[in-house]
mmCIF file with all atom_site columns, C-alpha atoms in Angstrom:
data_model
loop_
_atom_site.group_PDB
_atom_site.id
_atom_site.type_symbol
_atom_site.label_atom_id
_atom_site.label_alt_id
_atom_site.label_comp_id
_atom_site.label_asym_id
_atom_site.label_entity_id
_atom_site.label_seq_id
_atom_site.pdbx_PDB_ins_code
_atom_site.Cartn_x
_atom_site.Cartn_y
_atom_site.Cartn_z
_atom_site.occupancy
_atom_site.B_iso_or_equiv
_atom_site.pdbx_formal_charge
_atom_site.auth_seq_id
_atom_site.auth_comp_id
_atom_site.auth_asym_id
_atom_site.auth_atom_id
_atom_site.pdbx_PDB_model_num
ATOM 1   C CA . MET W 1 1   ? 120.000 100.215 58.634  1.00 0.00 ? 1   MET W CA 1
ATOM 2   C CA . LYS W 1 2   ? 119.231 96.517  59.206  1.00 0.00 ? 2   LYS W CA 1
ATOM 3   C CA . VAL W 1 3   ? 120.636 96.749  62.730  1.00 0.00 ? 3   VAL W CA 1
ATOM 4   C CA . LYS W 1 4   ? 118.302 99.662  63.572  1.00 0.00 ? 4   LYS W CA 1
ATOM 5   C CA . LEU W 1 5   ? 115.262 97.826  62.216  1.00 0.00 ? 5   LEU W CA 1
ATOM 6   C CA . TYR W 1 6   ? 116.204 94.678  64.109  1.00 0.00 ? 6   TYR W CA 1
ATOM 7   C CA . PHE W 1 7   ? 116.645 96.667  67.325  1.00 0.00 ? 7   PHE W CA 1
ATOM 8   C CA . LEU W 1 8   ? 113.286 98.429  66.866  1.00 0.00 ? 8   LEU W CA 1
ATOM 9   C CA . ALA W 1 9   ? 111.512 95.142  66.162  1.00 0.00 ? 9   ALA W CA 1
ATOM 10  C CA . ILE W 1 10  ? 112.832 93.626  69.400  1.00 0.00 ? 10  ILE W CA 1
ATOM 11  C CA . LEU W 1 11  ? 111.964 96.782  71.332  1.00 0.00 ? 11  LEU W CA 1
ATOM 12  C CA . PHE W 1 12  ? 108.352 96.722  70.118  1.00 0.00 ? 12  PHE W CA 1
ATOM 13  C CA . LEU W 1 13  ? 108.027 93.043  71.024  1.00 0.00 ? 13  LEU W CA 1
ATOM 14  C CA . LEU W 1 14  ? 109.152 93.742  74.593  1.00 0.00 ? 14  LEU W CA 1
ATOM 15  C CA . ILE W 1 15  ? 106.820 96.681  75.235  1.00 0.00 ? 15  ILE W CA 1
ATOM 16  C CA . PRO W 1 16  ? 103.615 94.604  75.714  1.00 0.00 ? 16  PRO W CA 1
ATOM 17  C CA . ILE W 1 17  ? 105.426 92.272  78.114  1.00 0.00 ? 17  ILE W CA 1
ATOM 18  C CA . ALA W 1 18  ? 106.612 95.171  80.261  1.00 0.00 ? 18  ALA W CA 1
ATOM 19  C CA . ALA W 1 19  ? 103.191 96.821  80.239  1.00 0.00 ? 19  ALA W CA 1
ATOM 20  C CA . GLU W 1 20  ? 101.462 93.616  81.365  1.00 0.00 ? 20  GLU W CA 1
ATOM 21  C CA . ALA W 1 21  ? 103.949 93.014  84.166  1.00 0.00 ? 21  ALA W CA 1
ATOM 22  C CA . GLU W 1 22  ? 103.434 96.476  85.677  1.00 0.00 ? 22  GLU W CA 1
ATOM 23  C CA . ASP W 1 23  ? 100.005 95.634  87.136  1.00 0.00 ? 23  ASP W CA 1
ATOM 24  C CA . TRP W 1 24  ? 101.271 92.751  89.294  1.00 0.00 ? 24  TRP W CA 1
ATOM 25  C CA . VAL W 1 25  ? 103.126 93.847  92.444  1.00 0.00 ? 25  VAL W CA 1
ATOM 26  C CA . ARG W 1 26  ? 105.094 91.203  94.341  1.00 0.00 ? 26  ARG W CA 1
ATOM 27  C CA . TYR W 1 27  ? 104.390 91.290  98.066  1.00 0.00 ? 27  TYR W CA 1
ATOM 28  C CA . ALA W 1 28  ? 105.513 87.888  99.376  1.00 0.00 ? 28  ALA W CA 1
ATOM 29  C CA . GLU W 1 29  ? 107.833 84.957  98.739  1.00 0.00 ? 29  GLU W CA 1
ATOM 30  C CA . PRO W 1 30  ? 106.615 82.318  101.221 1.00 0.00 ? 30  PRO W CA 1
ATOM 31  C CA . SER W 1 31  ? 108.908 79.527  100.018 1.00 0.00 ? 31  SER W CA 1
ATOM 32  C CA . VAL W 1 32  ? 111.792 78.967  97.628  1.00 0.00 ? 32  VAL W CA 1
ATOM 33  C CA . GLY W 1 33  ? 110.501 79.146  94.073  1.00 0.00 ? 33  GLY W CA 1
ATOM 34  C CA . THR W 1 34  ? 107.101 80.637  94.947  1.00 0.00 ? 34  THR W CA 1
ATOM 35  C CA . GLU W 1 35  ? 106.138 84.302  94.615  1.00 0.00 ? 35  GLU W CA 1
ATOM 36  C CA . ILE W 1 36  ? 102.837 86.032  95.442  1.00 0.00 ? 36  ILE W CA 1
ATOM 37  C CA . TYR W 1 37  ? 101.601 89.164  93.653  1.00 0.00 ? 37  TYR W CA 1
ATOM 38  C CA . TYR W 1 38  ? 98.550  91.408  93.775  1.00 0.00 ? 38  TYR W CA 1
ATOM 39  C CA . ASP W 1 39  ? 97.090  93.174  90.754  1.00 0.00 ? 39  ASP W CA 1
ATOM 40  C CA . SER W 1 40  ? 97.123  96.878  91.599  1.00 0.00 ? 40  SER W CA 1
ATOM 41  C CA . GLU W 1 41  ? 94.732  97.590  88.705  1.00 0.00 ? 41  GLU W CA 1
ATOM 42  C CA . SER W 1 42  ? 92.129  95.139  90.021  1.00 0.00 ? 42  SER W CA 1
ATOM 43  C CA . ILE W 1 43  ? 91.516  96.799  93.400  1.00 0.00 ? 43  ILE W CA 1
ATOM 44  C CA . GLU W 1 44  ? 87.787  97.446  93.624  1.00 0.00 ? 44  GLU W CA 1
ATOM 45  C CA . GLN W 1 45  ? 86.057  99.194  96.514  1.00 0.00 ? 45  GLN W CA 1
ATOM 46  C CA . MET W 1 46  ? 82.927  97.197  97.417  1.00 0.00 ? 46  MET W CA 1
ATOM 47  C CA . SER W 1 47  ? 81.833  99.468  100.290 1.00 0.00 ? 47  SER W CA 1
ATOM 48  C CA . ASN W 1 48  ? 83.388  102.174 102.411 1.00 0.00 ? 48  ASN W CA 1
ATOM 49  C CA . LYS W 1 49  ? 85.571  99.583  104.179 1.00 0.00 ? 49  LYS W CA 1
ATOM 50  C CA . ILE W 1 50  ? 85.720  96.448  101.975 1.00 0.00 ? 50  ILE W CA 1
ATOM 51  C CA . ILE W 1 51  ? 87.862  96.014  98.862  1.00 0.00 ? 51  ILE W CA 1
ATOM 52  C CA . ARG W 1 52  ? 88.450  93.161  96.418  1.00 0.00 ? 52  ARG W CA 1
ATOM 53  C CA . VAL W 1 53  ? 91.769  92.416  94.790  1.00 0.00 ? 53  VAL W CA 1
ATOM 54  C CA . TRP W 1 54  ? 93.143  89.644  92.561  1.00 0.00 ? 54  TRP W CA 1
ATOM 55  C CA . LEU W 1 55  ? 96.189  87.750  93.833  1.00 0.00 ? 55  LEU W CA 1
ATOM 56  C CA . LYS W 1 56  ? 98.514  85.528  91.835  1.00 0.00 ? 56  LYS W CA 1
ATOM 57  C CA . THR W 1 57  ? 100.800 82.794  93.154  1.00 0.00 ? 57  THR W CA 1
ATOM 58  C CA . GLU W 1 58  ? 103.467 81.579  90.729  1.00 0.00 ? 58  GLU W CA 1
ATOM 59  C CA . LYS W 1 59  ? 106.222 79.033  90.753  1.00 0.00 ? 59  LYS W CA 1
ATOM 60  C CA . SER W 1 60  ? 109.239 81.108  89.732  1.00 0.00 ? 60  SER W CA 1
ATOM 61  C CA . ILE W 1 61  ? 111.503 78.073  89.339  1.00 0.00 ? 61  ILE W CA 1
ATOM 62  C CA . ASP W 1 62  ? 110.609 74.566  88.275  1.00 0.00 ? 62  ASP W CA 1
ATOM 63  C CA . LEU W 1 63  ? 111.277 72.225  91.185  1.00 0.00 ? 63  LEU W CA 1
ATOM 64  C CA . TYR W 1 64  ? 109.683 69.201  89.546  1.00 0.00 ? 64  TYR W CA 1
ATOM 65  C CA . THR W 1 65  ? 111.285 66.564  87.353  1.00 0.00 ? 65  THR W CA 1
ATOM 66  C CA . ASP W 1 66  ? 108.444 64.040  87.041  1.00 0.00 ? 66  ASP W CA 1
ATOM 67  C CA . LEU W 1 67  ? 106.856 65.113  83.737  1.00 0.00 ? 67  LEU W CA 1
ATOM 68  C CA . SER W 1 68  ? 104.138 62.455  83.965  1.00 0.00 ? 68  SER W CA 1
ATOM 69  C CA . ARG W 1 69  ? 102.412 64.356  86.806  1.00 0.00 ? 69  ARG W CA 1
ATOM 70  C CA . THR W 1 70  ? 100.405 67.552  86.695  1.00 0.00 ? 70  THR W CA 1
ATOM 71  C CA . TYR W 1 71  ? 101.599 70.334  88.966  1.00 0.00 ? 71  TYR W CA 1
ATOM 72  C CA . LEU W 1 72  ? 100.142 73.678  89.903  1.00 0.00 ? 72  LEU W CA 1
ATOM 73  C CA . LYS W 1 73  ? 101.935 76.423  87.987  1.00 0.00 ? 73  LYS W CA 1
ATOM 74  C CA . THR W 1 74  ? 99.820  79.515  88.738  1.00 0.00 ? 74  THR W CA 1
ATOM 75  C CA . ARG W 1 75  ? 96.952  80.234  91.111  1.00 0.00 ? 75  ARG W CA 1
ATOM 76  C CA . LYS W 1 76  ? 94.783  83.360  90.895  1.00 0.00 ? 76  LYS W CA 1
ATOM 77  C CA . ILE W 1 77  ? 92.660  84.251  93.917  1.00 0.00 ? 77  ILE W CA 1
ATOM 78  C CA . LEU W 1 78  ? 89.938  86.854  94.267  1.00 0.00 ? 78  LEU W CA 1
ATOM 79  C CA . GLN W 1 79  ? 90.435  88.096  97.824  1.00 0.00 ? 79  GLN W CA 1
ATOM 80  C CA . GLU W 1 80  ? 88.144  90.365  99.805  1.00 0.00 ? 80  GLU W CA 1
ATOM 81  C CA . ILE W 1 81  ? 89.688  92.537  102.525 1.00 0.00 ? 81  ILE W CA 1
ATOM 82  C CA . ASN W 1 82  ? 87.911  94.448  105.269 1.00 0.00 ? 82  ASN W CA 1
ATOM 83  C CA . CYS W 1 83  ? 90.211  97.446  105.709 1.00 0.00 ? 83  CYS W CA 1
ATOM 84  C CA . SER W 1 84  ? 88.590  98.552  108.978 1.00 0.00 ? 84  SER W CA 1
ATOM 85  C CA . ASN W 1 85  ? 89.214  95.373  111.002 1.00 0.00 ? 85  ASN W CA 1
ATOM 86  C CA . ARG W 1 86  ? 92.072  93.569  109.180 1.00 0.00 ? 86  ARG W CA 1
ATOM 87  C CA . LYS W 1 87  ? 90.035  90.549  108.083 1.00 0.00 ? 87  LYS W CA 1
ATOM 88  C CA . THR W 1 88  ? 90.169  88.729  104.742 1.00 0.00 ? 88  THR W CA 1
ATOM 89  C CA . ARG W 1 89  ? 88.261  86.043  102.879 1.00 0.00 ? 89  ARG W CA 1
ATOM 90  C CA . VAL W 1 90  ? 88.645  84.135  99.628  1.00 0.00 ? 90  VAL W CA 1
ATOM 91  C CA . ILE W 1 91  ? 85.896  84.521  97.008  1.00 0.00 ? 91  ILE W CA 1
ATOM 92  C CA . THR W 1 92  ? 87.262  82.488  94.070  1.00 0.00 ? 92  THR W CA 1
ATOM 93  C CA . ILE W 1 93  ? 90.366  80.416  93.260  1.00 0.00 ? 93  ILE W CA 1
ATOM 94  C CA . ASN W 1 94  ? 91.492  79.651  89.697  1.00 0.00 ? 94  ASN W CA 1
ATOM 95  C CA . ASP W 1 95  ? 94.274  77.052  89.328  1.00 0.00 ? 95  ASP W CA 1
ATOM 96  C CA . TYR W 1 96  ? 96.392  76.738  86.174  1.00 0.00 ? 96  TYR W CA 1
ATOM 97  C CA . HIS W 1 97  ? 98.384  73.501  85.860  1.00 0.00 ? 97  HIS W CA 1
ATOM 98  C CA . THR W 1 98  ? 101.586 72.666  84.004  1.00 0.00 ? 98  THR W CA 1
ATOM 99  C CA . ASN W 1 99  ? 99.691  70.489  81.505  1.00 0.00 ? 99  ASN W CA 1
ATOM 100 C CA . GLY W 1 100 ? 97.458  73.421  80.467  1.00 0.00 ? 100 GLY W CA 1
ATOM 101 C CA . THR W 1 101 ? 94.338  72.412  82.404  1.00 0.00 ? 101 THR W CA 1
ATOM 102 C CA . GLU W 1 102 ? 92.438  74.851  84.622  1.00 0.00 ? 102 GLU W CA 1
ATOM 103 C CA . ASP W 1 103 ? 90.256  74.443  87.728  1.00 0.00 ? 103 ASP W CA 1
ATOM 104 C CA . SER W 1 104 ? 88.012  77.034  89.348  1.00 0.00 ? 104 SER W CA 1
ATOM 105 C CA . THR W 1 105 ? 86.529  77.020  92.853  1.00 0.00 ? 105 THR W CA 1
ATOM 106 C CA . SER W 1 106 ? 84.021  79.499  94.287  1.00 0.00 ? 106 SER W CA 1
ATOM 107 C CA . TYR W 1 107 ? 83.109  79.532  97.953  1.00 0.00 ? 107 TYR W CA 1
ATOM 108 C CA . ASP W 1 108 ? 79.606  79.733  99.435  1.00 0.00 ? 108 ASP W CA 1
ATOM 109 C CA . ASP W 1 109 ? 80.737  79.835  103.065 1.00 0.00 ? 109 ASP W CA 1
ATOM 110 C CA . LEU W 1 110 ? 82.609  83.117  103.150 1.00 0.00 ? 110 LEU W CA 1
ATOM 111 C CA . ARG W 1 111 ? 84.130  83.208  106.623 1.00 0.00 ? 111 ARG W CA 1
ATOM 112 C CA . TRP W 1 112 ? 86.376  86.109  107.524 1.00 0.00 ? 112 TRP W CA 1
ATOM 113 C CA . ASN W 1 113 ? 89.914  85.357  108.767 1.00 0.00 ? 113 ASN W CA 1
ATOM 114 C CA . TYR W 1 114 ? 92.130  87.706  110.751 1.00 0.00 ? 114 TYR W CA 1
ATOM 115 C CA . ALA W 1 115 ? 95.349  88.866  109.044 1.00 0.00 ? 115 ALA W CA 1
ATOM 116 C CA . GLY W 1 116 ? 97.760  88.407  111.953 1.00 0.00 ? 116 GLY W CA 1
ATOM 117 C CA . PRO W 1 117 ? 101.054 90.232  112.499 1.00 0.00 ? 117 PRO W CA 1
ATOM 118 C CA . GLY W 1 118 ? 103.976 89.036  110.397 1.00 0.00 ? 118 GLY W CA 1
ATOM 119 C CA . THR W 1 119 ? 101.805 87.145  107.888 1.00 0.00 ? 119 THR W CA 1
ATOM 120 C CA . ASP W 1 120 ? 101.636 87.551  104.117 1.00 0.00 ? 120 ASP W CA 1
ATOM 121 C CA . MET W 1 121 ? 97.989  88.639  104.474 1.00 0.00 ? 121 MET W CA 1
ATOM 122 C CA . LYS W 1 122 ? 98.985  91.398  106.933 1.00 0.00 ? 122 LYS W CA 1
ATOM 123 C CA . ARG W 1 123 ? 101.603 92.606  104.443 1.00 0.00 ? 123 ARG W CA 1
ATOM 124 C CA . LEU W 1 124 ? 98.968  92.650  101.691 1.00 0.00 ? 124 LEU W CA 1
ATOM 125 C CA . TYR W 1 125 ? 96.523  94.448  104.001 1.00 0.00 ? 125 TYR W CA 1
ATOM 126 C CA . ASP W 1 126 ? 99.121  97.149  104.717 1.00 0.00 ? 126 ASP W CA 1
ATOM 127 C CA . MET W 1 127 ? 99.840  97.627  101.013 1.00 0.00 ? 127 MET W CA 1
ATOM 128 C CA . VAL W 1 128 ? 96.325  97.729  99.556  1.00 0.00 ? 128 VAL W CA 1
ATOM 129 C CA . CYS W 1 129 ? 94.277  99.211  102.409 1.00 0.00 ? 129 CYS W CA 1
ATOM 130 C CA . SER W 1 130 ? 96.372  102.355 102.878 1.00 0.00 ? 130 SER W CA 1
ATOM 131 C CA . ASP W 1 131 ? 93.831  104.409 100.879 1.00 0.00 ? 131 ASP W CA 1
ATOM 132 C CA . TYR W 1 132 ? 90.701  102.680 102.230 1.00 0.00 ? 132 TYR W CA 1
ATOM 133 C CA . ARG W 1 133 ? 91.063  102.576 106.036 1.00 0.00 ? 133 ARG W CA 1
ATOM 134 C CA . LEU W 1 134 ? 88.340  104.271 108.057 1.00 0.00 ? 134 LEU W CA 1
#
């Protein structure tokens, strides 16, 4: 009986973790120890051709040994994508550091950049714009 209760307790603790992880879809691994995800639940259609989506860059392994320095652990980016012409722009960046501090940057000059072939942005464009292309 104790074994069943113990098993059920562990199972219930793992359910929220699995549910939270389902929203983030990995689409790129640009360097060793870094992974980039997009939040499939955050995709918002701004117009008939422009969408917004939250991205997350995480360090999957700790490459740093100098504990006296602050390093970037996670970065969340609000990205806008024009699904009709394959252009993207950054709206906001939120940085989360290993020491627990956070920084946020919003951009006034919102220039569009082309998502070229073979890039991580082109891969993201292909994944999230499939339902929004004109």
